[in-house]
Coordinates of C-alpha atoms in Angstrom, one line a residue:
Chain A
M1 CA -31.6 -11.1 20.5
K2 CA -30.7 -9.3 17.3
K3 CA -30.0 -6.0 19.1
I4 CA -27.7 -7.8 21.5
F5 CA -25.8 -9.4 18.7
L6 CA -25.4 -6.1 16.9
W7 CA -24.0 -4.3 20.0
I8 CA -21.7 -7.2 20.9
S9 CA -20.4 -7.0 17.3
I10 CA -19.9 -3.2 17.6
I11 CA -18.0 -3.6 20.8
L12 CA -15.8 -6.3 19.3
I13 CA -15.0 -4.0 16.3
L14 CA -14.2 -1.1 18.6
L15 CA -11.8 -3.3 20.7
W16 CA -10.1 -4.7 17.6
T17 CA -9.4 -1.2 16.2
L18 CA -9.0 1.0 19.2
V19 CA -6.9 -1.1 21.7
P20 CA -3.8 -0.9 19.5
F21 CA -4.4 2.9 19.0
Y22 CA -4.9 3.4 22.8
S23 CA -1.7 1.6 23.4
L24 CA 0.1 3.8 20.8
I25 CA -1.0 7.0 22.5
V26 CA -0.5 5.8 26.1
T27 CA 3.0 4.3 25.4
S28 CA 4.2 7.5 23.7
I29 CA 3.6 9.4 26.9
A30 CA 4.6 6.7 29.4
S31 CA 7.9 7.4 31.2
S32 CA 10.4 4.6 30.9
G33 CA 9.4 2.8 34.1
S34 CA 5.8 2.7 33.1
I35 CA 6.2 1.6 29.5
S36 CA 4.5 -1.8 30.0
E37 CA 1.5 -0.6 32.0
F38 CA -1.9 -0.4 30.3
F39 CA -2.7 2.6 32.5
P40 CA 0.8 4.2 33.0
K41 CA 1.3 5.6 36.5
K42 CA 4.1 8.0 35.4
V43 CA 3.4 10.2 32.4
T44 CA 5.9 12.4 30.6
F45 CA 5.8 14.5 27.4
E46 CA 9.6 14.6 27.0
Y47 CA 9.4 12.2 24.1
Y48 CA 7.1 14.5 22.2
K49 CA 9.4 17.4 23.0
T50 CA 12.3 15.4 21.6
I51 CA 10.3 14.6 18.4
L52 CA 8.8 18.0 17.9
V53 CA 11.5 20.3 19.0
G54 CA 14.6 18.2 18.6
D55 CA 16.9 16.2 20.8
E56 CA 20.0 17.7 22.6
S57 CA 22.6 15.8 20.6
S58 CA 21.6 16.4 17.0
G59 CA 18.9 19.0 17.3
K60 CA 17.0 17.4 14.5
N61 CA 13.2 17.2 14.8
I62 CA 10.5 15.4 12.9
W63 CA 9.6 18.5 10.8
S64 CA 12.8 18.3 8.7
Y65 CA 12.0 14.7 7.8
M66 CA 8.4 15.5 7.2
L67 CA 9.5 18.3 4.9
N68 CA 11.8 15.9 3.0
S69 CA 8.8 13.5 2.6
V70 CA 6.6 16.4 1.4
I71 CA 9.2 17.7 -1.1
I72 CA 9.8 14.3 -2.6
C73 CA 6.1 13.4 -2.8
S74 CA 5.3 16.8 -4.3
I75 CA 7.9 16.6 -7.0
S76 CA 6.8 13.0 -7.9
T77 CA 3.1 13.9 -7.8
F78 CA 3.6 17.0 -9.9
I79 CA 5.5 15.1 -12.6
V80 CA 3.1 12.1 -12.5
L81 CA 0.1 14.5 -13.0
L82 CA 1.9 16.4 -15.8
L83 CA 2.3 13.1 -17.7
S84 CA -0.7 11.1 -16.7
V85 CA -3.5 13.7 -17.0
P86 CA -3.0 14.3 -20.7
G87 CA -2.1 10.6 -21.1
A88 CA -5.4 9.5 -19.5
Y89 CA -7.3 11.9 -21.7
G90 CA -5.6 10.4 -24.7
F91 CA -6.5 6.9 -23.5
S92 CA -10.1 8.0 -22.9
K93 CA -10.4 9.2 -26.5
W94 CA -8.2 6.7 -28.3
K95 CA -10.3 3.6 -28.9
S96 CA -8.5 0.7 -30.4
K97 CA -7.0 -2.7 -29.6
T98 CA -3.6 -1.2 -29.2
S99 CA -4.7 1.3 -26.6
T100 CA -6.5 -1.3 -24.6
S101 CA -3.5 -3.5 -24.5
I102 CA -1.2 -0.6 -23.5
Y103 CA -3.6 0.4 -20.9
L104 CA -3.8 -3.2 -19.5
S105 CA 0.0 -3.5 -19.5
Y106 CA 0.1 -0.4 -17.3
F107 CA -1.9 -2.4 -14.8
V108 CA 0.6 -5.3 -14.9
L109 CA 3.6 -2.9 -14.6
R110 CA 2.2 -1.3 -11.6
M111 CA 1.7 -4.7 -9.9
L112 CA 5.3 -5.7 -10.3
P113 CA 7.0 -6.2 -7.0
P114 CA 9.1 -3.2 -6.0
I115 CA 11.8 -5.5 -4.7
A116 CA 12.5 -6.9 -8.1
L117 CA 14.1 -3.7 -9.4
V118 CA 15.9 -2.7 -6.2
V119 CA 19.4 -3.9 -7.2
P120 CA 19.6 -2.5 -10.8
R121 CA 18.0 0.7 -9.7
L122 CA 20.4 1.3 -6.8
V123 CA 23.4 0.5 -9.0
I124 CA 22.2 2.9 -11.7
L125 CA 21.4 5.6 -9.3
G126 CA 24.7 5.1 -7.6
R127 CA 26.6 5.5 -10.9
L128 CA 24.6 8.7 -11.7
G129 CA 25.4 10.1 -8.3
L130 CA 21.7 10.3 -7.4
M131 CA 21.8 8.4 -4.1
D132 CA 20.4 10.3 -1.2
S133 CA 18.9 12.9 -3.4
F134 CA 15.3 14.1 -4.1
L135 CA 15.7 13.4 -7.8
G136 CA 16.9 9.8 -7.2
L137 CA 13.8 8.9 -5.2
A138 CA 11.5 10.7 -7.5
L139 CA 12.9 8.8 -10.5
V140 CA 11.8 5.6 -8.7
Y141 CA 8.3 6.9 -7.7
I142 CA 7.4 8.5 -11.0
P143 CA 7.2 5.3 -13.2
T144 CA 5.4 3.3 -10.4
Q145 CA 2.7 6.0 -9.9
I146 CA 2.1 6.9 -13.6
P147 CA -0.2 3.9 -14.1
L148 CA -2.2 4.9 -11.0
G149 CA -2.6 8.4 -12.3
I150 CA -3.7 7.2 -15.7
W151 CA -6.4 4.8 -14.4
L152 CA -7.8 7.3 -12.0
M153 CA -7.9 10.1 -14.4
K154 CA -9.3 8.0 -17.2
G155 CA -12.1 7.0 -14.9
F156 CA -13.0 10.7 -14.5
F157 CA -12.6 11.5 -18.2
D158 CA -14.7 8.6 -19.3
T159 CA -17.7 10.0 -17.4
T160 CA -17.3 13.5 -18.8
P161 CA -20.3 14.3 -21.0
K162 CA -19.2 14.3 -24.7
E163 CA -21.7 17.0 -25.8
M164 CA -19.7 19.8 -24.2
E165 CA -16.5 18.9 -26.0
E166 CA -18.3 18.4 -29.3
C167 CA -19.9 21.8 -28.9
A168 CA -16.5 23.4 -28.3
W169 CA -15.1 21.7 -31.5
L170 CA -18.1 22.9 -33.5
E171 CA -17.3 26.4 -32.3
G172 CA -13.8 26.0 -33.7
A173 CA -11.8 25.3 -30.6
T174 CA -8.7 23.2 -31.0
V175 CA -8.3 19.9 -29.1
F176 CA -5.9 21.5 -26.7
Q177 CA -8.2 24.5 -26.0
T178 CA -11.1 22.1 -25.4
F179 CA -8.9 20.0 -23.1
W180 CA -7.5 23.0 -21.2
K181 CA -10.6 25.2 -21.0
I182 CA -13.4 22.7 -20.8
V183 CA -12.4 19.1 -19.9
L184 CA -9.9 19.9 -17.2
P185 CA -12.0 22.4 -15.3
I186 CA -14.9 20.0 -15.2
N187 CA -12.6 17.3 -13.8
S188 CA -10.7 19.5 -11.3
N189 CA -12.1 17.2 -8.6
G190 CA -10.6 14.2 -10.3
V191 CA -7.2 15.9 -10.6
T192 CA -7.3 16.6 -6.9
V193 CA -8.3 13.1 -6.0
T194 CA -5.6 11.6 -8.3
A195 CA -3.0 14.0 -6.8
V196 CA -3.8 13.0 -3.3
F197 CA -3.7 9.3 -4.0
V198 CA -0.4 9.5 -5.8
F199 CA 0.9 11.6 -3.0
I200 CA -0.2 9.1 -0.3
C201 CA 1.4 6.2 -2.2
C202 CA 4.7 8.0 -2.2
Y203 CA 4.3 9.2 1.3
I204 CA 3.9 5.7 2.8
E205 CA 6.5 4.0 0.7
F206 CA 9.2 2.3 2.8
L207 CA 11.5 0.1 0.8
Y208 CA 13.1 2.6 -1.6
A209 CA 12.8 5.4 0.9
S210 CA 15.0 3.4 3.3
L211 CA 17.5 2.6 0.7
I212 CA 17.9 5.8 -1.3
S213 CA 17.3 8.5 1.3
R214 CA 20.0 8.4 3.9
S215 CA 21.1 11.5 5.7
H216 CA 20.3 14.6 3.5
V217 CA 16.8 13.6 2.3
L218 CA 15.8 11.0 4.9
T219 CA 12.0 10.7 4.8
L220 CA 9.5 9.8 7.4
P221 CA 9.1 6.0 7.1
P222 CA 12.8 5.2 7.5
Y223 CA 13.1 7.9 10.2
I224 CA 10.4 6.1 12.2
A225 CA 11.9 2.7 11.6
G226 CA 15.3 4.1 12.5
F227 CA 14.5 4.3 16.2
A228 CA 15.0 0.6 16.3
T229 CA 18.7 -0.3 16.1
P230 CA 20.3 -3.7 16.8
W231 CA 21.3 -2.4 20.2
E232 CA 18.2 -0.7 21.5
I233 CA 14.7 0.1 20.5
R234 CA 13.4 3.5 21.6
F235 CA 9.8 2.6 21.6
Q236 CA 8.4 5.9 23.1
L237 CA 10.2 8.1 20.5
M238 CA 9.2 5.7 17.7
L239 CA 5.5 5.7 18.7
A240 CA 5.4 9.4 19.3
A241 CA 6.8 10.0 15.8
S242 CA 4.3 7.4 14.4
L243 CA 1.4 9.3 15.9
I244 CA 2.6 12.6 14.5
S245 CA 3.1 11.1 11.0
I246 CA -0.6 10.6 10.9
L247 CA -1.2 14.4 10.6
P248 CA -0.6 14.8 6.9
M249 CA -2.6 11.7 6.3
V250 CA -5.6 13.2 8.1
I251 CA -5.4 16.3 6.0
L252 CA -5.1 14.4 2.8
F253 CA -7.9 12.0 3.6
A254 CA -10.2 14.9 4.4
F255 CA -9.9 16.0 0.8
I256 CA -10.9 12.8 -0.8
Q257 CA -13.6 11.3 1.5
R258 CA -16.2 10.9 -1.3
F259 CA -13.7 9.3 -3.7
M260 CA -12.1 7.0 -1.2
V261 CA -13.3 3.8 -2.8
K262 CA -12.5 4.9 -6.3
G263 CA -9.0 5.8 -5.3
I264 CA -8.1 2.8 -3.2
T265 CA -9.1 0.4 -6.0
G266 CA -7.1 2.4 -8.5
G267 CA -10.2 3.1 -10.5
A268 CA -10.8 -0.6 -11.2
L269 CA -14.3 -0.4 -10.0
K270 CA -17.2 1.2 -11.9
Chain B
M1 CA -12.8 15.5 -37.1
K2 CA -13.0 12.1 -35.5
N3 CA -9.8 10.9 -37.2
Y4 CA -7.9 14.1 -36.3
Q5 CA -9.1 13.7 -32.7
Q6 CA -7.9 10.1 -32.5
K7 CA -4.5 11.2 -33.8
I8 CA -4.2 13.9 -31.2
A9 CA -5.3 11.5 -28.5
I10 CA -2.4 9.1 -29.5
Y11 CA 0.1 12.0 -29.2
L12 CA -1.2 12.8 -25.7
T13 CA -0.5 9.3 -24.5
I14 CA 3.0 9.2 -25.9
P15 CA 4.9 11.2 -23.1
S16 CA 3.6 9.0 -20.3
I17 CA 4.3 5.8 -22.2
V18 CA 7.9 7.0 -23.1
V19 CA 8.7 8.0 -19.6
T20 CA 7.3 4.8 -18.1
I21 CA 9.2 2.6 -20.6
V22 CA 12.4 4.5 -20.1
L23 CA 12.3 4.5 -16.3
L24 CA 11.2 0.9 -16.1
A25 CA 12.8 -0.8 -19.0
I26 CA 16.3 0.4 -18.2
P27 CA 16.4 -1.1 -14.7
I28 CA 14.6 -4.3 -15.9
A29 CA 17.1 -4.7 -18.8
Y30 CA 20.0 -4.0 -16.5
G31 CA 18.6 -6.4 -13.9
V32 CA 18.5 -9.1 -16.5
Y33 CA 22.1 -8.4 -17.4
L34 CA 23.2 -8.4 -13.7
S35 CA 21.4 -11.8 -13.2
F36 CA 24.0 -13.3 -15.6
T37 CA 26.9 -12.0 -13.7
N38 CA 28.5 -12.8 -10.4
L39 CA 28.6 -9.2 -9.2
D40 CA 29.5 -9.5 -5.6
I41 CA 30.5 -6.5 -3.5
I42 CA 32.4 -8.5 -0.9
K43 CA 34.2 -10.9 -3.1
R44 CA 34.8 -8.1 -5.7
T45 CA 33.8 -10.3 -8.6
N46 CA 32.0 -9.1 -11.7
D47 CA 32.1 -11.6 -14.5
F48 CA 29.7 -13.1 -16.9
I49 CA 28.7 -16.5 -15.6
G50 CA 25.8 -17.5 -17.8
L51 CA 22.9 -19.3 -16.2
K52 CA 24.7 -20.3 -13.0
N53 CA 22.7 -17.9 -10.8
Y54 CA 19.5 -19.4 -12.1
V55 CA 20.7 -22.9 -11.5
K56 CA 21.6 -21.9 -8.0
A57 CA 18.3 -20.2 -7.5
F58 CA 16.2 -23.2 -8.6
T59 CA 18.1 -25.4 -6.3
D60 CA 18.0 -23.0 -3.3
A61 CA 15.6 -24.5 -0.8
A62 CA 15.4 -21.1 1.0
L63 CA 13.8 -19.6 -2.1
Y64 CA 11.1 -22.2 -2.2
M65 CA 10.5 -21.8 1.5
S66 CA 10.1 -18.1 1.1
I67 CA 7.7 -18.5 -1.8
F68 CA 5.7 -21.0 0.2
R69 CA 5.6 -18.6 3.2
N70 CA 4.6 -15.8 0.8
I71 CA 1.7 -17.8 -0.5
I72 CA 0.5 -18.6 3.0
Y73 CA 0.9 -14.9 3.9
V74 CA -1.2 -13.8 1.0
V75 CA -3.9 -16.5 1.4
V76 CA -4.3 -15.9 5.2
V77 CA -4.2 -12.1 4.9
V78 CA -6.8 -12.0 2.1
I79 CA -9.2 -14.5 3.7
F80 CA -9.2 -12.7 7.0
N81 CA -9.3 -9.2 5.4
F82 CA -12.4 -10.3 3.6
L83 CA -14.1 -12.0 6.5
I84 CA -13.4 -9.2 9.0
G85 CA -14.0 -6.5 6.4
F86 CA -17.3 -8.1 5.4
F87 CA -18.4 -8.4 9.0
M88 CA -17.6 -4.8 9.7
A89 CA -19.3 -3.6 6.5
F90 CA -22.4 -5.7 7.4
I91 CA -22.6 -4.1 10.9
C92 CA -22.2 -0.6 9.5
Y93 CA -24.9 -1.4 6.9
Q94 CA -27.4 -1.7 9.8
N95 CA -29.2 1.2 11.4
F96 CA -28.0 2.2 14.8
I97 CA -27.0 5.3 16.6
G98 CA -23.3 6.2 16.1
N99 CA -23.1 4.5 12.8
K100 CA -21.0 7.3 11.3
V101 CA -18.7 7.4 14.3
L102 CA -18.1 3.6 14.0
R103 CA -17.3 4.0 10.3
F104 CA -14.7 6.7 11.1
I105 CA -13.1 4.6 13.8
I106 CA -12.9 1.5 11.5
I107 CA -10.9 3.6 9.0
L108 CA -8.4 4.8 11.6
P109 CA -5.7 2.1 10.9
M110 CA -5.5 3.4 7.3
L111 CA -4.2 6.7 8.5
L112 CA -1.1 5.0 10.1
I113 CA 1.6 4.7 7.5
P114 CA 2.5 1.0 7.2
T115 CA 5.9 1.6 8.9
A116 CA 4.1 3.1 11.8
A117 CA 1.6 0.3 12.0
A118 CA 4.5 -2.2 11.9
V119 CA 6.3 -0.3 14.6
L120 CA 3.2 -0.2 16.8
W121 CA 2.6 -3.9 16.6
R122 CA 6.3 -4.6 17.1
F123 CA 5.8 -2.9 20.5
L124 CA 2.6 -4.7 21.3
Y125 CA 4.3 -8.0 20.6
N126 CA 7.5 -7.2 22.5
Y127 CA 8.5 -10.1 24.8
D128 CA 9.4 -8.0 27.9
I129 CA 7.3 -4.9 27.8
G130 CA 4.7 -5.5 25.1
L131 CA 1.0 -5.1 25.9
I132 CA 0.0 -8.6 24.8
N133 CA 2.5 -10.3 27.1
S134 CA 1.6 -8.0 29.9
L135 CA -2.0 -9.1 29.6
L136 CA -0.9 -12.8 29.5
T137 CA 1.1 -12.4 32.7
T138 CA -1.8 -10.7 34.5
M139 CA -3.9 -13.7 33.5
N140 CA -1.1 -15.9 34.9
L141 CA -0.2 -17.3 31.6
S142 CA 3.4 -17.6 30.4
R143 CA 4.8 -15.0 28.0
I144 CA 5.0 -15.9 24.3
G145 CA 7.9 -14.8 22.0
W146 CA 5.6 -13.4 19.4
L147 CA 8.3 -12.1 17.1
I148 CA 11.3 -14.0 18.4
S149 CA 10.1 -17.6 18.2
P150 CA 10.2 -19.2 14.7
K151 CA 6.7 -20.7 15.4
F152 CA 4.9 -17.4 15.8
A153 CA 6.9 -14.8 14.0
L154 CA 5.2 -15.0 10.6
L155 CA 1.7 -15.4 12.0
S156 CA 2.3 -12.3 14.2
V157 CA 3.3 -10.2 11.1
I158 CA 0.3 -11.6 9.3
L159 CA -2.0 -10.4 12.0
T160 CA -0.6 -6.9 11.8
D161 CA -1.1 -6.8 8.1
I162 CA -4.7 -8.0 8.6
W163 CA -5.3 -5.3 11.2
A164 CA -3.8 -2.5 9.1
W165 CA -5.5 -3.4 5.8
T166 CA -9.0 -4.5 6.9
P167 CA -10.3 -0.9 6.6
W168 CA -9.4 -1.0 2.9
M169 CA -11.5 -4.1 2.3
F170 CA -14.2 -2.6 4.6
L171 CA -14.6 0.5 2.5
I172 CA -14.9 -1.4 -0.8
L173 CA -17.4 -3.9 0.6
L174 CA -19.4 -1.2 2.3
A175 CA -19.7 0.7 -0.9
G176 CA -20.8 -2.5 -2.6
M177 CA -23.5 -3.1 0.0
E178 CA -24.8 0.5 -0.2
N179 CA -25.3 0.0 -3.9
L180 CA -27.5 -3.0 -3.3
D181 CA -31.2 -2.7 -4.0
K182 CA -32.8 -2.2 -0.6
Q183 CA -36.2 -3.5 -1.8
V184 CA -34.8 -6.9 -2.6
L185 CA -33.3 -7.3 0.9
E186 CA -36.6 -6.1 2.5
A187 CA -38.6 -8.5 0.5
A188 CA -36.4 -11.3 1.6
N189 CA -36.7 -10.2 5.2
I190 CA -40.5 -10.1 4.9
D191 CA -40.5 -13.6 3.4
G192 CA -38.8 -14.7 6.6
A193 CA -35.3 -15.3 5.3
S194 CA -32.7 -15.4 8.1
Q195 CA -29.8 -12.9 8.2
F196 CA -27.4 -15.7 7.1
Q197 CA -29.6 -16.7 4.2
V198 CA -29.8 -13.1 3.0
I199 CA -26.1 -12.8 3.1
K200 CA -25.5 -16.1 1.4
N201 CA -28.2 -16.1 -1.2
I202 CA -28.6 -12.4 -2.0
M203 CA -25.8 -10.2 -1.0
L204 CA -22.8 -12.4 -1.9
P205 CA -24.1 -13.3 -5.4
I206 CA -25.0 -9.7 -6.3
M207 CA -21.8 -8.3 -4.9
S208 CA -19.6 -10.9 -6.5
P209 CA -18.0 -8.5 -9.1
I210 CA -17.0 -6.1 -6.5
I211 CA -15.7 -8.9 -4.2
T212 CA -13.7 -10.4 -7.1
I213 CA -12.0 -7.1 -7.8
A214 CA -11.3 -6.3 -4.1
I215 CA -9.8 -9.8 -3.5
S216 CA -7.7 -9.8 -6.7
L217 CA -6.3 -6.4 -6.0
K218 CA -5.6 -7.2 -2.4
A219 CA -3.9 -10.5 -3.3
I220 CA -1.6 -8.8 -5.9
E221 CA -0.9 -6.0 -3.4
T222 CA -0.1 -8.5 -0.6
F223 CA 2.3 -10.5 -2.8
R224 CA 4.5 -7.4 -3.1
T225 CA 4.6 -6.7 0.6
F226 CA 7.8 -5.9 2.3
D227 CA 7.6 -3.3 5.0
Y228 CA 5.6 -5.2 7.6
V229 CA 7.9 -8.2 7.6
W230 CA 11.1 -6.1 7.3
V231 CA 10.2 -3.6 10.1
M232 CA 8.9 -6.2 12.5
T233 CA 11.2 -9.3 12.1
S234 CA 13.5 -8.6 9.2
G235 CA 12.6 -12.1 8.1
G236 CA 13.9 -13.6 11.3
P237 CA 14.4 -15.4 13.6
G238 CA 16.7 -17.6 11.5
G239 CA 14.8 -16.8 8.3
S240 CA 11.5 -18.3 9.7
S241 CA 9.5 -15.3 8.6
D242 CA 11.3 -14.7 5.3
I243 CA 9.0 -14.0 2.4
T244 CA 10.3 -13.5 -1.2
S245 CA 10.9 -9.8 -0.9
T246 CA 12.8 -10.0 2.4
F247 CA 14.8 -13.0 1.1
I248 CA 15.9 -11.1 -2.0
Y249 CA 16.6 -8.0 0.0
K250 CA 18.9 -10.0 2.3
Q251 CA 20.8 -11.6 -0.6
A252 CA 21.4 -8.1 -2.0
F253 CA 22.1 -6.0 1.0
K254 CA 23.3 -8.4 3.7
H255 CA 25.3 -10.8 1.6
L256 CA 25.9 -8.2 -1.1
Q257 CA 25.4 -10.8 -3.9
Y258 CA 24.0 -8.4 -6.4
G259 CA 24.2 -10.9 -9.3
Y260 CA 22.4 -13.7 -7.5
S261 CA 19.8 -11.4 -6.0
S262 CA 19.1 -10.0 -9.5
A263 CA 18.4 -13.6 -10.8
L264 CA 16.0 -14.1 -7.9
S265 CA 14.3 -10.9 -8.7
I266 CA 13.9 -11.8 -12.3
I267 CA 12.3 -15.2 -11.3
V268 CA 9.9 -13.6 -8.9
M269 CA 9.1 -10.8 -11.3
A270 CA 8.3 -13.3 -14.1
V271 CA 6.1 -15.4 -11.8
L272 CA 4.2 -12.4 -10.6
A273 CA 3.8 -10.9 -14.0
I274 CA 2.2 -14.1 -15.3
L275 CA 0.0 -14.3 -12.2
T276 CA -1.0 -10.6 -12.6
I277 CA -1.7 -10.9 -16.3
F278 CA -3.9 -14.0 -15.5
I279 CA -5.8 -12.1 -12.8
V280 CA -6.2 -8.9 -14.8
K281 CA -7.4 -10.7 -17.9
N282 CA -9.7 -13.2 -16.2
L283 CA -11.0 -11.3 -13.2
I284 CA -10.5 -7.6 -13.1
A285 CA -11.0 -6.8 -16.8
K286 CA -14.2 -8.8 -16.9
E287 CA -15.8 -7.3 -13.7
G288 CA -14.4 -3.9 -13.7
N289 CA -14.0 -0.9 -16.0
L290 CA -10.6 -1.5 -17.5

C-alpha cells in the first residue's frame, strides 16, 4: 500500500513538471500545421535555424541578445561584488546597534517593488541620455543587487574562523592585508556563489530590461517576449528561444549546486 | 586593536551604503516630487497640483481591485507553493531508486527564466492551439478561454507562478527535512505513528523556523511580481487580471500619466515597506540569521 502511494506520487510529480517541458520542446520543432498536436506529425528545425543563425530579413540571431544580457549582467555583478564584498566584511566585523539596523534596512530596500521606481528612474535615465544603454540598465540593477551581495557574503564571512585573522594581525599584517590575503581566499567559494546569484537575478529580470533596453542593448527576456505582438504570436520561435535561454542557467546552476538553498533564501537561513 | 578594527570595518561598509543610497534615494525622492505634479506626456502638463493625485488614487476603485487581486494572488501562490513543495520534498525524502533523478527533474522549472515560463504557459493556455484546450476537445469537452475570459485569466496566471516557483520552495523544505534528526522520526515510526501524525506532530513543529522564513520570503517576493501577469495577459481582459504592478505600469506607459502613476507607486511602496518591516522584524529576524 505504501509503495503504491509513493510511486503514484512520483508519477504525479513527473507529470506536473515534465508535461509543460515536453510541450515546450515538441512545439518548438512542430511545423505550423502540427502546432496543436501532442505528437506532431510534421517536424521542422527551421525555427531553431532562425533563432540560432538569424532570420532572412534582419539577420539577427539569439546570440547577440544573449551577449547583451551577459555584458549587462557582468558589469552589474562586477560592480556589486566590488562594493558588497568589502561591505559585507565590514558588517561582519562591525558589531553595534547601528550596523544591525543598516543591515536590516538593506533587507527592506531589496524587497521594495521594482515597479514603484519605474517612472522616476526612466525620466532620470532619459534626461541623462542613458536609455537603451548598458550603463542605464546597470544603474538600475546595482542598487537592487547590493543587498543580496551583502547578505550572502556576510553569511560566509561570519562563519570564517577568527583565529586565522587574529594570527595575521599578531604577525603585524594590516586589516587590508588580512582581508586580501587570508579572508578572501578562504571565502573564494562564497564569492563565486554570490556572483552567480547576483548574475542570475539580473539575467532573469524582465520589467526594467523591457523598458530600458530597446534596440542596441536588447536583452534576452524582452527579446523572447517580443515574439508576441498585438497582431500575431510566433509561438514556435518564442519557445525555441526560451529553450535556448536555459543554456546559461544550466551552466550557472552547475557552479552553485551545494549552495543553492543558501542563495535562494538570500542567506536568511542559518 | 579591537577599536581600530571596528573603525576600519565601518569604513569598508561606507562605499556600498553610499552607492545604494544615492542610486535609490534619488529616484525615490524624484518619485515623491512627481507624485505632486500632473506630469502627463499626452496632455503635456507638468504643474504642481498638491495632493490631488493622492485623492484621486484613494478614490480609484481600480486601485483597490488591483490590490485585492494582488492579495489573492499572493495568498493562493504561497499556499500552493508550500503544499506542493512540501509534498515533493516529502516524497524525495523517502528512499527509492531514482531519487536523485527526481530531484533534478523537480528543479527544472527554475532553469526557465520567468519570461520563458510565462511564454510557455501562454502557449499551453492558448484558446485555439494550446495543449490544454486540445486535450479538452479530445475528451469531448468545450474549450475554455483560459487567458481571454475574465473568470479564468488571473487563476491561469497564478497556476503558472505556482508551477514555476514550486522548485524554490521544494529546495528549502527538502534542506529543512534533511536536517531533521532521523532517530526521532524512526522512534515515532516504531511507536506506530502514522505518516500523517509524523508530519503533523514532529516534522512541521521542528521545521517551523525554516517554513516561516520560506513563506515570508516567498510572500514578499510574490507581492512584487510583474512578469508573469504582464507577459501572459497584460492585466487583461478588461483589467480582470490587473495586479498593482501591472495597474501602475499601465497608468504610466499606456495612459502616460507619470504624475498619477508616481502617486500610486508611492502608496504601494509605503504599504509594502511597512509590511516588509513587520515581516522582517517579527518573522525573519527572529528565526533566521539576520
